[in-house]
Amino acid sequence: QVQLAESGGGLVQSGGSLRLSCEGSGSGFSDYATGWVRQAPGKERESVAIIDWSGTGTRYADSVQGRFTVFRDNAKNKVYLQMYRLEPEDTAVYYCVAELNWGRAIAGLFGSWGQGTQVTVSS
């Protein structure tokens, strides 16, 4: 299992930008598909963005397509979520996630989770 630690959350105004970072520790981070799942109060968890082990394959939720970009640096064991044109509806706890199997990652099934970082977008 890979351990994950997020950073970069905070408070931002509507229309603003924010970048989340996640560092993986333990062996084999570059073997994992990674990404970001968010959960807002009273709402179900949503798989926001995922990226395959090589960084060439990505998937996004419709709600963030064109506004968010996921990318990774395997040399640094890091994955990032760059968020643009943030909206109050993006307010949530964002979790970094990882999964060895790409198919399971697409299905929203992840074996490793970080502790989460809060993103709050004010109107």
PDB file of C-alpha atoms in Angstrom:
ATOM      1  CA  GLN A   1       0.000   0.000   0.000  1.00  0.00           C
ATOM      2  CA  VAL A   2       1.104   3.526  -0.689  1.00  0.00           C
ATOM      3  CA  GLN A   3       0.606   6.261   1.885  1.00  0.00           C
ATOM      4  CA  LEU A   4      -0.727   9.603   0.692  1.00  0.00           C
ATOM      5  CA  ALA A   5      -0.522  13.105   2.163  1.00  0.00           C
ATOM      6  CA  GLU A   6      -2.366  16.085   0.696  1.00  0.00           C
ATOM      7  CA  SER A   7      -1.554  19.770   0.945  1.00  0.00           C
ATOM      8  CA  GLY A   8      -2.680  23.018  -0.629  1.00  0.00           C
ATOM      9  CA  GLY A   9      -6.282  23.361   0.437  1.00  0.00           C
ATOM     10  CA  GLY A  10      -7.711  26.607   1.714  1.00  0.00           C
ATOM     11  CA  LEU A  11     -10.200  29.406   1.214  1.00  0.00           C
ATOM     12  CA  VAL A  12     -10.534  31.030  -2.198  1.00  0.00           C
ATOM     13  CA  GLN A  13     -13.027  33.372  -3.804  1.00  0.00           C
ATOM     14  CA  SER A  14     -15.331  32.266  -6.571  1.00  0.00           C
ATOM     15  CA  GLY A  15     -13.519  32.431  -9.888  1.00  0.00           C
ATOM     16  CA  GLY A  16     -10.151  31.903  -8.257  1.00  0.00           C
ATOM     17  CA  SER A  17      -7.571  29.153  -8.605  1.00  0.00           C
ATOM     18  CA  LEU A  18      -5.943  26.667  -6.286  1.00  0.00           C
ATOM     19  CA  ARG A  19      -3.462  23.821  -6.637  1.00  0.00           C
ATOM     20  CA  LEU A  20      -3.601  20.712  -4.489  1.00  0.00           C
ATOM     21  CA  SER A  21      -0.572  18.493  -4.038  1.00  0.00           C
ATOM     22  CA  CYS A  22      -0.290  14.919  -2.869  1.00  0.00           C
ATOM     23  CA  GLU A  23       2.898  13.125  -1.969  1.00  0.00           C
ATOM     24  CA  GLY A  24       3.043   9.367  -1.941  1.00  0.00           C
ATOM     25  CA  SER A  25       5.347   7.337   0.269  1.00  0.00           C
ATOM     26  CA  GLY A  26       6.100   3.681   0.341  1.00  0.00           C
ATOM     27  CA  SER A  27       7.168   1.549  -2.560  1.00  0.00           C
ATOM     28  CA  GLY A  28       5.840   1.701  -6.055  1.00  0.00           C
ATOM     29  CA  PHE A  29       4.024   5.031  -6.215  1.00  0.00           C
ATOM     30  CA  SER A  30       4.704   5.217  -9.938  1.00  0.00           C
ATOM     31  CA  ASP A  31       2.863   1.903 -10.414  1.00  0.00           C
ATOM     32  CA  TYR A  32      -0.413   3.342  -9.153  1.00  0.00           C
ATOM     33  CA  ALA A  33      -3.187   5.190 -10.850  1.00  0.00           C
ATOM     34  CA  THR A  34      -3.811   8.237  -8.662  1.00  0.00           C
ATOM     35  CA  GLY A  35      -6.272  11.054  -8.446  1.00  0.00           C
ATOM     36  CA  TRP A  36      -8.702  13.066  -6.404  1.00  0.00           C
ATOM     37  CA  VAL A  37     -12.063  12.359  -4.829  1.00  0.00           C
ATOM     38  CA  ARG A  38     -14.113  15.012  -3.072  1.00  0.00           C
ATOM     39  CA  GLN A  39     -16.933  14.975  -0.585  1.00  0.00           C
ATOM     40  CA  ALA A  40     -19.121  17.920   0.238  1.00  0.00           C
ATOM     41  CA  PRO A  41     -21.417  18.031   3.284  1.00  0.00           C
ATOM     42  CA  GLY A  42     -24.592  16.111   2.636  1.00  0.00           C
ATOM     43  CA  LYS A  43     -23.417  14.887  -0.758  1.00  0.00           C
ATOM     44  CA  GLU A  44     -21.982  11.635  -2.036  1.00  0.00           C
ATOM     45  CA  ARG A  45     -18.310  11.256  -2.759  1.00  0.00           C
ATOM     46  CA  GLU A  46     -17.360  12.260  -6.288  1.00  0.00           C
ATOM     47  CA  SER A  47     -14.353  11.066  -8.230  1.00  0.00           C
ATOM     48  CA  VAL A  48     -13.079  14.370  -9.586  1.00  0.00           C
ATOM     49  CA  ALA A  49     -10.018  13.439 -11.617  1.00  0.00           C
ATOM     50  CA  ILE A  50      -7.812  10.399 -12.073  1.00  0.00           C
ATOM     51  CA  ILE A  51      -4.554   9.794 -13.903  1.00  0.00           C
ATOM     52  CA  ASP A  52      -2.926   6.545 -14.892  1.00  0.00           C
ATOM     53  CA  TRP A  53       0.516   5.412 -13.753  1.00  0.00           C
ATOM     54  CA  SER A  54       2.280   6.939 -16.752  1.00  0.00           C
ATOM     55  CA  GLY A  55       0.485  10.261 -16.668  1.00  0.00           C
ATOM     56  CA  THR A  56      -0.843   9.882 -20.191  1.00  0.00           C
ATOM     57  CA  GLY A  57      -4.385   8.786 -19.376  1.00  0.00           C
ATOM     58  CA  THR A  58      -6.798  10.986 -17.460  1.00  0.00           C
ATOM     59  CA  ARG A  59     -10.492  11.061 -16.642  1.00  0.00           C
ATOM     60  CA  TYR A  60     -12.546  13.919 -15.224  1.00  0.00           C
ATOM     61  CA  ALA A  61     -15.965  14.346 -13.714  1.00  0.00           C
ATOM     62  CA  ASP A  62     -18.281  16.327 -15.982  1.00  0.00           C
ATOM     63  CA  SER A  63     -18.624  18.929 -13.251  1.00  0.00           C
ATOM     64  CA  VAL A  64     -14.929  19.883 -13.462  1.00  0.00           C
ATOM     65  CA  GLN A  65     -14.083  19.127 -17.094  1.00  0.00           C
ATOM     66  CA  GLY A  66     -12.258  22.079 -18.592  1.00  0.00           C
ATOM     67  CA  ARG A  67     -11.636  23.719 -15.211  1.00  0.00           C
ATOM     68  CA  PHE A  68      -9.462  21.173 -13.387  1.00  0.00           C
ATOM     69  CA  THR A  69      -6.266  19.464 -14.518  1.00  0.00           C
ATOM     70  CA  VAL A  70      -4.629  16.455 -12.894  1.00  0.00           C
ATOM     71  CA  PHE A  71      -0.961  15.725 -13.481  1.00  0.00           C
ATOM     72  CA  ARG A  72       1.822  13.844 -11.790  1.00  0.00           C
ATOM     73  CA  ASP A  73       5.579  13.799 -11.306  1.00  0.00           C
ATOM     74  CA  ASN A  74       6.674  10.243 -10.622  1.00  0.00           C
ATOM     75  CA  ALA A  75      10.242  11.321  -9.946  1.00  0.00           C
ATOM     76  CA  LYS A  76       8.925  13.256  -6.946  1.00  0.00           C
ATOM     77  CA  ASN A  77       6.164  10.772  -6.038  1.00  0.00           C
ATOM     78  CA  LYS A  78       3.610  13.538  -6.397  1.00  0.00           C
ATOM     79  CA  VAL A  79       0.257  14.105  -8.021  1.00  0.00           C
ATOM     80  CA  TYR A  80      -1.395  17.485  -8.399  1.00  0.00           C
ATOM     81  CA  LEU A  81      -4.817  18.944  -9.004  1.00  0.00           C
ATOM     82  CA  GLN A  82      -4.811  22.377 -10.593  1.00  0.00           C
ATOM     83  CA  MET A  83      -8.194  24.015 -10.183  1.00  0.00           C
ATOM     84  CA  TYR A  84      -9.321  27.067 -12.150  1.00  0.00           C
ATOM     85  CA  ARG A  85     -12.559  29.099 -12.156  1.00  0.00           C
ATOM     86  CA  LEU A  86     -13.563  27.672  -8.813  1.00  0.00           C
ATOM     87  CA  GLU A  87     -17.213  27.799  -7.832  1.00  0.00           C
ATOM     88  CA  PRO A  88     -18.934  27.567  -4.446  1.00  0.00           C
ATOM     89  CA  GLU A  89     -20.145  24.128  -5.547  1.00  0.00           C
ATOM     90  CA  ASP A  90     -16.512  22.977  -5.520  1.00  0.00           C
ATOM     91  CA  THR A  91     -16.389  23.397  -1.751  1.00  0.00           C
ATOM     92  CA  ALA A  92     -15.531  19.998  -0.283  1.00  0.00           C
ATOM     93  CA  VAL A  93     -12.892  17.890   1.386  1.00  0.00           C
ATOM     94  CA  TYR A  94     -10.556  16.671  -1.330  1.00  0.00           C
ATOM     95  CA  TYR A  95      -8.915  13.287  -0.895  1.00  0.00           C
ATOM     96  CA  CYS A  96      -5.888  12.022  -2.737  1.00  0.00           C
ATOM     97  CA  VAL A  97      -6.425   8.435  -3.813  1.00  0.00           C
ATOM     98  CA  ALA A  98      -4.434   5.648  -5.424  1.00  0.00           C
ATOM     99  CA  GLU A  99      -5.221   2.298  -6.975  1.00  0.00           C
ATOM    100  CA  LEU A 100      -3.068  -0.258  -8.788  1.00  0.00           C
ATOM    101  CA  ASN A 101      -5.816  -1.335 -11.171  1.00  0.00           C
ATOM    102  CA  TRP A 102      -6.842   1.296 -13.745  1.00  0.00           C
ATOM    103  CA  GLY A 103     -10.239  -0.276 -14.259  1.00  0.00           C
ATOM    104  CA  ARG A 104     -11.009  -0.069 -10.566  1.00  0.00           C
ATOM    105  CA  ALA A 105      -9.850   3.541 -10.517  1.00  0.00           C
ATOM    106  CA  ILE A 106     -12.222   4.371 -13.380  1.00  0.00           C
ATOM    107  CA  ALA A 107     -14.990   2.705 -11.383  1.00  0.00           C
ATOM    108  CA  GLY A 108     -14.172   4.929  -8.419  1.00  0.00           C
ATOM    109  CA  LEU A 109     -12.679   2.157  -6.314  1.00  0.00           C
ATOM    110  CA  PHE A 110      -9.444   3.095  -4.596  1.00  0.00           C
ATOM    111  CA  GLY A 111      -7.291   1.108  -2.226  1.00  0.00           C
ATOM    112  CA  SER A 112      -5.370   4.022  -0.705  1.00  0.00           C
ATOM    113  CA  TRP A 113      -6.681   7.304   0.649  1.00  0.00           C
ATOM    114  CA  GLY A 114      -5.100  10.398   2.129  1.00  0.00           C
ATOM    115  CA  GLN A 115      -6.487  12.260   5.121  1.00  0.00           C
ATOM    116  CA  GLY A 116      -8.114  14.937   2.994  1.00  0.00           C
ATOM    117  CA  THR A 117      -7.721  18.673   2.625  1.00  0.00           C
ATOM    118  CA  GLN A 118     -10.500  21.242   2.840  1.00  0.00           C
ATOM    119  CA  VAL A 119     -11.250  23.508  -0.105  1.00  0.00           C
ATOM    120  CA  THR A 120     -13.725  26.299   0.521  1.00  0.00           C
ATOM    121  CA  VAL A 121     -14.907  28.595  -2.261  1.00  0.00           C
ATOM    122  CA  SER A 122     -16.686  31.747  -1.162  1.00  0.00           C
ATOM    123  CA  SER A 123     -19.260  33.457  -3.338  1.00  0.00           C
TER     124      SER A 123
END
